[in-house]
Amino acid sequence: MSNALVLKAASLIRAGDIAGAEFALVSLAEAEGDFALVAVLEQMPPKDLLAVIREFDSSHESVVNLVVTPEQFARALVMERLYGDHTHTHLRGMINAVLFREGSDTDDFLEAIGDIDGGCEALIDYLRDHDEMIVHFANYGTFNHLHSRKAVVEDEDAEGLAQDVHAEEDDVIDKSEASDRDWKEVTWLLRNHHPDMFEQILPQIKTHLKKRLQAEADLERMELDPTAVPVRRDAPVVSKPVAGPDEESAL
């Protein structure tokens, strides 16, 4: 029965009938219980499971999202990039729907995501639209973002990190203040419960922030002076060759 259902779901998904595949899976849960559905999900290829999961979010729930295990979800999640969704709308929707479902242990899902190749990259895509707030939180333990414009620090140690000298140490927040069932709660859990994962994710968030702020600065400069040329920050530095002790310089 389970193998036949896996094949049926795969056929419906290939035909573009995601709703039909989800209905077939949910019908199994209604007839034989959630454990039977979990067993079938374990047999499904991650790409097929992802096709079903990504169609639902917190406002449009599916039984599949309510029973999928952390390991099953992690395997499916890392394939999201195959869809090429640069807005990451489906990614955010399904992460929030699954990680913050009723009775879910969000830390178990984060741990499973961190244990699989590509898991941290998926979380970076999920978080990157909030880069400035995440870097601020990494520095000060708070999302209480002051509205002063931040300047990008160019020295190597700062790695392009936007600094805010006005932050107060007593602004540090606890989990209840970050419990938005969204990116803030994920960020808080990563920093406080999964520091190794957070240390992998943060440098790429910083890099994204630096590039974004530099691009905004270039755009503002060109709006003020249409003849201005964008700054080439990625140009390689070419060193002059150093002549050896027995060689004459060609320069």
Short mmCIF file of C-alpha atoms in Angstrom, two decimals:
data_model
loop_
_atom_site.label_atom_id
_atom_site.label_comp_id
_atom_site.label_asym_id
_atom_site.label_seq_id
_atom_site.Cartn_x
_atom_site.Cartn_y
_atom_site.Cartn_z
CA MET A 1 0.00 0.00 0.00
CA SER A 2 2.69 2.48 1.02
CA ASN A 3 4.81 1.87 -2.09
CA ALA A 4 1.75 2.22 -4.31
CA LEU A 5 0.89 5.51 -2.62
CA VAL A 6 4.43 6.82 -3.09
CA LEU A 7 4.20 6.02 -6.81
CA LYS A 8 0.75 7.59 -7.06
CA ALA A 9 1.91 10.77 -5.33
CA ALA A 10 4.97 10.96 -7.59
CA SER A 11 2.80 10.58 -10.68
CA LEU A 12 0.42 13.32 -9.55
CA ILE A 13 3.32 15.65 -8.72
CA ARG A 14 4.89 15.11 -12.15
CA ALA A 15 1.52 15.96 -13.68
CA GLY A 16 1.45 19.19 -11.68
CA ASP A 17 -1.41 18.07 -9.47
CA ILE A 18 0.12 18.93 -6.08
CA ALA A 19 -3.31 19.22 -4.47
CA GLY A 20 -4.16 15.74 -5.67
CA ALA A 21 -0.93 14.32 -4.25
CA GLU A 22 -1.54 16.03 -0.91
CA PHE A 23 -5.12 14.74 -0.83
CA ALA A 24 -3.92 11.16 -1.40
CA LEU A 25 -1.43 11.47 1.47
CA VAL A 26 -3.94 13.07 3.82
CA SER A 27 -6.46 10.34 3.00
CA LEU A 28 -3.96 7.77 4.25
CA ALA A 29 -3.56 9.65 7.54
CA GLU A 30 -7.33 9.79 7.97
CA ALA A 31 -7.70 6.08 7.26
CA GLU A 32 -4.64 4.63 9.00
CA GLY A 33 -3.30 7.36 11.26
CA ASP A 34 -0.39 9.78 11.32
CA PHE A 35 2.23 7.07 11.86
CA ALA A 36 1.27 5.45 8.55
CA LEU A 37 1.66 8.81 6.82
CA VAL A 38 5.08 9.41 8.42
CA ALA A 39 6.20 5.99 7.12
CA VAL A 40 5.10 6.90 3.59
CA LEU A 41 6.83 10.30 3.76
CA GLU A 42 10.05 8.47 4.68
CA GLN A 43 9.83 6.56 1.38
CA MET A 44 9.10 9.61 -0.77
CA PRO A 45 11.98 11.23 -2.67
CA PRO A 46 12.87 14.57 -0.98
CA LYS A 47 11.98 16.49 -4.15
CA ASP A 48 8.46 15.05 -4.13
CA LEU A 49 8.01 15.75 -0.44
CA LEU A 50 9.24 19.31 -1.00
CA ALA A 51 6.76 19.82 -3.83
CA VAL A 52 3.94 19.12 -1.38
CA ILE A 53 5.34 20.97 1.64
CA ARG A 54 6.15 24.21 -0.21
CA GLU A 55 2.53 24.64 -1.31
CA PHE A 56 1.35 25.20 2.26
CA ASP A 57 2.08 27.69 5.04
CA SER A 58 0.64 28.72 8.39
CA SER A 59 -2.44 30.23 6.76
CA HIS A 60 -3.09 27.16 4.60
CA GLU A 61 -2.08 24.11 6.61
CA SER A 62 -1.59 20.56 5.44
CA VAL A 63 -1.51 17.37 7.51
CA VAL A 64 1.79 16.62 5.78
CA ASN A 65 3.35 19.72 7.34
CA LEU A 66 1.94 18.75 10.71
CA VAL A 67 3.51 15.27 10.81
CA VAL A 68 6.74 15.57 8.78
CA THR A 69 9.77 14.71 10.93
CA PRO A 70 12.79 17.02 11.37
CA GLU A 71 15.00 14.74 9.29
CA GLN A 72 12.42 14.44 6.48
CA PHE A 73 11.90 18.18 6.44
CA ALA A 74 15.63 18.94 6.39
CA ARG A 75 16.21 16.64 3.41
CA ALA A 76 13.41 18.34 1.50
CA LEU A 77 14.38 21.87 2.54
CA VAL A 78 17.87 21.81 1.02
CA MET A 79 16.32 21.20 -2.40
CA GLU A 80 14.31 24.43 -2.32
CA ARG A 81 17.00 26.25 -4.30
CA LEU A 82 16.17 24.08 -7.32
CA TYR A 83 13.02 26.17 -7.74
CA GLY A 84 15.05 29.36 -8.20
CA ASP A 85 12.66 31.45 -6.13
CA HIS A 86 14.71 34.58 -5.46
CA THR A 87 11.95 36.05 -3.28
CA HIS A 88 12.16 33.00 -0.95
CA THR A 89 8.42 33.35 -0.33
CA HIS A 90 7.76 29.61 -0.31
CA LEU A 91 10.88 28.98 1.76
CA ARG A 92 9.78 31.34 4.52
CA GLY A 93 6.22 30.07 4.43
CA MET A 94 7.08 26.41 4.80
CA ILE A 95 9.81 26.95 7.41
CA ASN A 96 7.45 28.94 9.60
CA ALA A 97 4.59 26.49 9.07
CA VAL A 98 6.67 23.46 10.05
CA LEU A 99 9.08 24.81 12.67
CA PHE A 100 6.35 26.61 14.59
CA ARG A 101 3.52 24.12 14.18
CA GLU A 102 1.51 23.21 17.28
CA GLY A 103 3.53 21.05 19.65
CA SER A 104 6.69 21.26 17.54
CA ASP A 105 10.16 21.35 19.08
CA THR A 106 11.74 23.99 16.88
CA ASP A 107 15.22 23.17 18.15
CA ASP A 108 14.91 19.61 16.81
CA PHE A 109 14.19 20.95 13.34
CA LEU A 110 17.04 23.45 13.49
CA GLU A 111 19.44 20.72 14.60
CA ALA A 112 18.35 18.46 11.73
CA ILE A 113 18.75 21.33 9.25
CA GLY A 114 22.24 22.07 10.58
CA ASP A 115 23.27 18.43 10.29
CA ILE A 116 22.60 18.19 6.55
CA ASP A 117 24.72 19.62 3.74
CA GLY A 118 23.08 22.78 2.45
CA GLY A 119 20.99 23.27 5.57
CA CYS A 120 22.74 26.42 6.74
CA GLU A 121 22.58 27.85 3.22
CA ALA A 122 18.80 27.38 3.27
CA LEU A 123 18.59 29.27 6.56
CA ILE A 124 20.75 32.06 5.12
CA ASP A 125 18.23 32.45 2.28
CA TYR A 126 15.45 32.49 4.88
CA LEU A 127 17.16 35.19 6.97
CA ARG A 128 18.94 37.41 4.47
CA ASP A 129 16.10 39.93 3.96
CA HIS A 130 16.63 40.95 7.60
CA ASP A 131 20.43 41.18 7.39
CA GLU A 132 20.87 44.50 9.22
CA MET A 133 18.67 43.50 12.15
CA ILE A 134 20.37 40.11 12.45
CA VAL A 135 23.85 41.64 12.53
CA HIS A 136 22.63 44.14 15.12
CA PHE A 137 21.25 41.26 17.20
CA ALA A 138 24.52 39.34 16.86
CA ASN A 139 26.37 42.34 18.30
CA TYR A 140 24.01 43.40 21.03
CA GLY A 141 21.51 40.61 21.69
CA THR A 142 18.56 42.80 20.78
CA PHE A 143 16.35 43.64 17.82
CA ASN A 144 15.66 47.09 19.28
CA HIS A 145 17.03 48.74 16.21
CA LEU A 146 17.71 52.47 16.57
CA HIS A 147 16.77 54.49 13.53
CA SER A 148 20.14 56.18 13.06
CA ARG A 149 21.75 55.35 9.72
CA LYS A 150 24.55 52.83 10.06
CA ALA A 151 27.89 53.18 8.36
CA VAL A 152 29.70 50.22 6.90
CA VAL A 153 33.01 49.59 8.59
CA GLU A 154 35.64 48.82 5.98
CA ASP A 155 38.42 47.30 8.10
CA GLU A 156 39.07 43.56 7.81
CA ASP A 157 38.25 42.76 11.42
CA ALA A 158 34.74 44.21 11.08
CA GLU A 159 34.11 42.30 7.83
CA GLY A 160 31.84 45.08 6.61
CA LEU A 161 29.72 44.92 9.76
CA ALA A 162 27.36 47.84 10.27
CA GLN A 163 28.09 49.24 13.71
CA ASP A 164 25.72 51.12 16.00
CA VAL A 165 27.48 52.83 18.88
CA HIS A 166 24.19 53.74 20.54
CA ALA A 167 23.23 50.19 21.55
CA GLU A 168 22.77 49.59 25.25
CA GLU A 169 23.78 46.38 27.01
CA ASP A 170 20.52 46.31 28.95
CA ASP A 171 18.61 46.04 25.65
CA VAL A 172 19.40 42.29 25.48
CA ILE A 173 16.15 40.36 25.05
CA ASP A 174 15.02 36.94 26.21
CA LYS A 175 13.18 34.34 24.13
CA SER A 176 9.69 35.59 24.99
CA GLU A 177 10.51 38.98 23.44
CA ALA A 178 11.70 37.32 20.22
CA SER A 179 8.82 34.84 19.93
CA ASP A 180 7.30 36.03 16.65
CA ARG A 181 7.06 32.51 15.15
CA ASP A 182 9.17 33.89 12.34
CA TRP A 183 12.74 35.00 11.57
CA LYS A 184 13.35 36.74 14.92
CA GLU A 185 12.60 33.59 16.88
CA VAL A 186 14.74 31.49 14.53
CA THR A 187 17.61 33.97 14.92
CA TRP A 188 17.30 34.00 18.71
CA LEU A 189 17.30 30.19 18.86
CA LEU A 190 20.30 29.95 16.55
CA ARG A 191 22.35 32.43 18.58
CA ASN A 192 21.41 31.01 21.98
CA HIS A 193 20.78 27.30 21.38
CA HIS A 194 22.80 26.54 18.24
CA PRO A 195 25.86 28.84 18.38
CA ASP A 196 27.93 26.69 16.00
CA MET A 197 25.29 27.05 13.31
CA PHE A 198 24.97 30.75 14.00
CA GLU A 199 28.72 31.18 13.57
CA GLN A 200 28.46 29.53 10.14
CA ILE A 201 25.54 31.68 9.07
CA LEU A 202 26.58 35.08 10.41
CA PRO A 203 29.59 35.78 8.14
CA GLN A 204 27.47 35.33 5.02
CA ILE A 205 24.74 37.55 6.46
CA LYS A 206 27.41 40.19 7.14
CA THR A 207 28.73 39.90 3.58
CA HIS A 208 25.21 40.27 2.17
CA LEU A 209 24.65 43.34 4.34
CA LYS A 210 27.92 44.94 3.28
CA LYS A 211 27.22 44.43 -0.41
CA ARG A 212 23.68 45.73 -0.06
CA LEU A 213 24.72 48.90 1.75
CA GLN A 214 27.51 49.52 -0.75
CA ALA A 215 25.08 49.08 -3.64
CA GLU A 216 22.68 51.53 -1.99
CA ALA A 217 25.52 54.04 -1.52
CA ASP A 218 26.50 53.69 -5.19
CA LEU A 219 22.90 54.22 -6.29
CA GLU A 220 22.55 57.31 -4.10
CA ARG A 221 25.80 58.75 -5.46
CA MET A 222 24.71 58.18 -9.05
CA GLU A 223 21.33 59.80 -8.37
CA LEU A 224 23.18 62.89 -7.14
CA ASP A 225 25.68 62.75 -10.01
CA PRO A 226 24.48 60.79 -13.08
CA THR A 227 28.04 60.88 -14.50
CA ALA A 228 29.48 59.08 -11.49
CA VAL A 229 30.98 55.67 -12.08
CA PRO A 230 30.13 52.87 -9.59
CA VAL A 231 33.05 51.96 -7.35
CA ARG A 232 34.71 48.66 -8.32
CA ARG A 233 35.18 46.97 -4.96
CA ASP A 234 35.76 43.51 -6.33
CA ALA A 235 38.66 44.35 -8.62
CA PRO A 236 41.74 42.24 -7.88
CA VAL A 237 44.80 43.95 -6.48
CA VAL A 238 47.73 43.44 -8.84
CA SER A 239 51.15 43.65 -7.19
CA LYS A 240 54.22 44.72 -9.08
CA PRO A 241 56.77 41.93 -9.50
CA VAL A 242 59.77 42.18 -7.24
CA ALA A 243 63.11 41.72 -8.96
CA GLY A 244 65.42 39.09 -7.53
CA PRO A 245 68.89 39.94 -6.31
CA ASP A 246 70.44 38.93 -9.64
CA GLU A 247 67.73 40.31 -11.85
CA GLU A 248 67.25 43.76 -13.28
CA SER A 249 63.85 45.29 -13.00
CA ALA A 250 62.03 45.67 -16.28
CA LEU A 251 60.33 48.77 -14.95
#
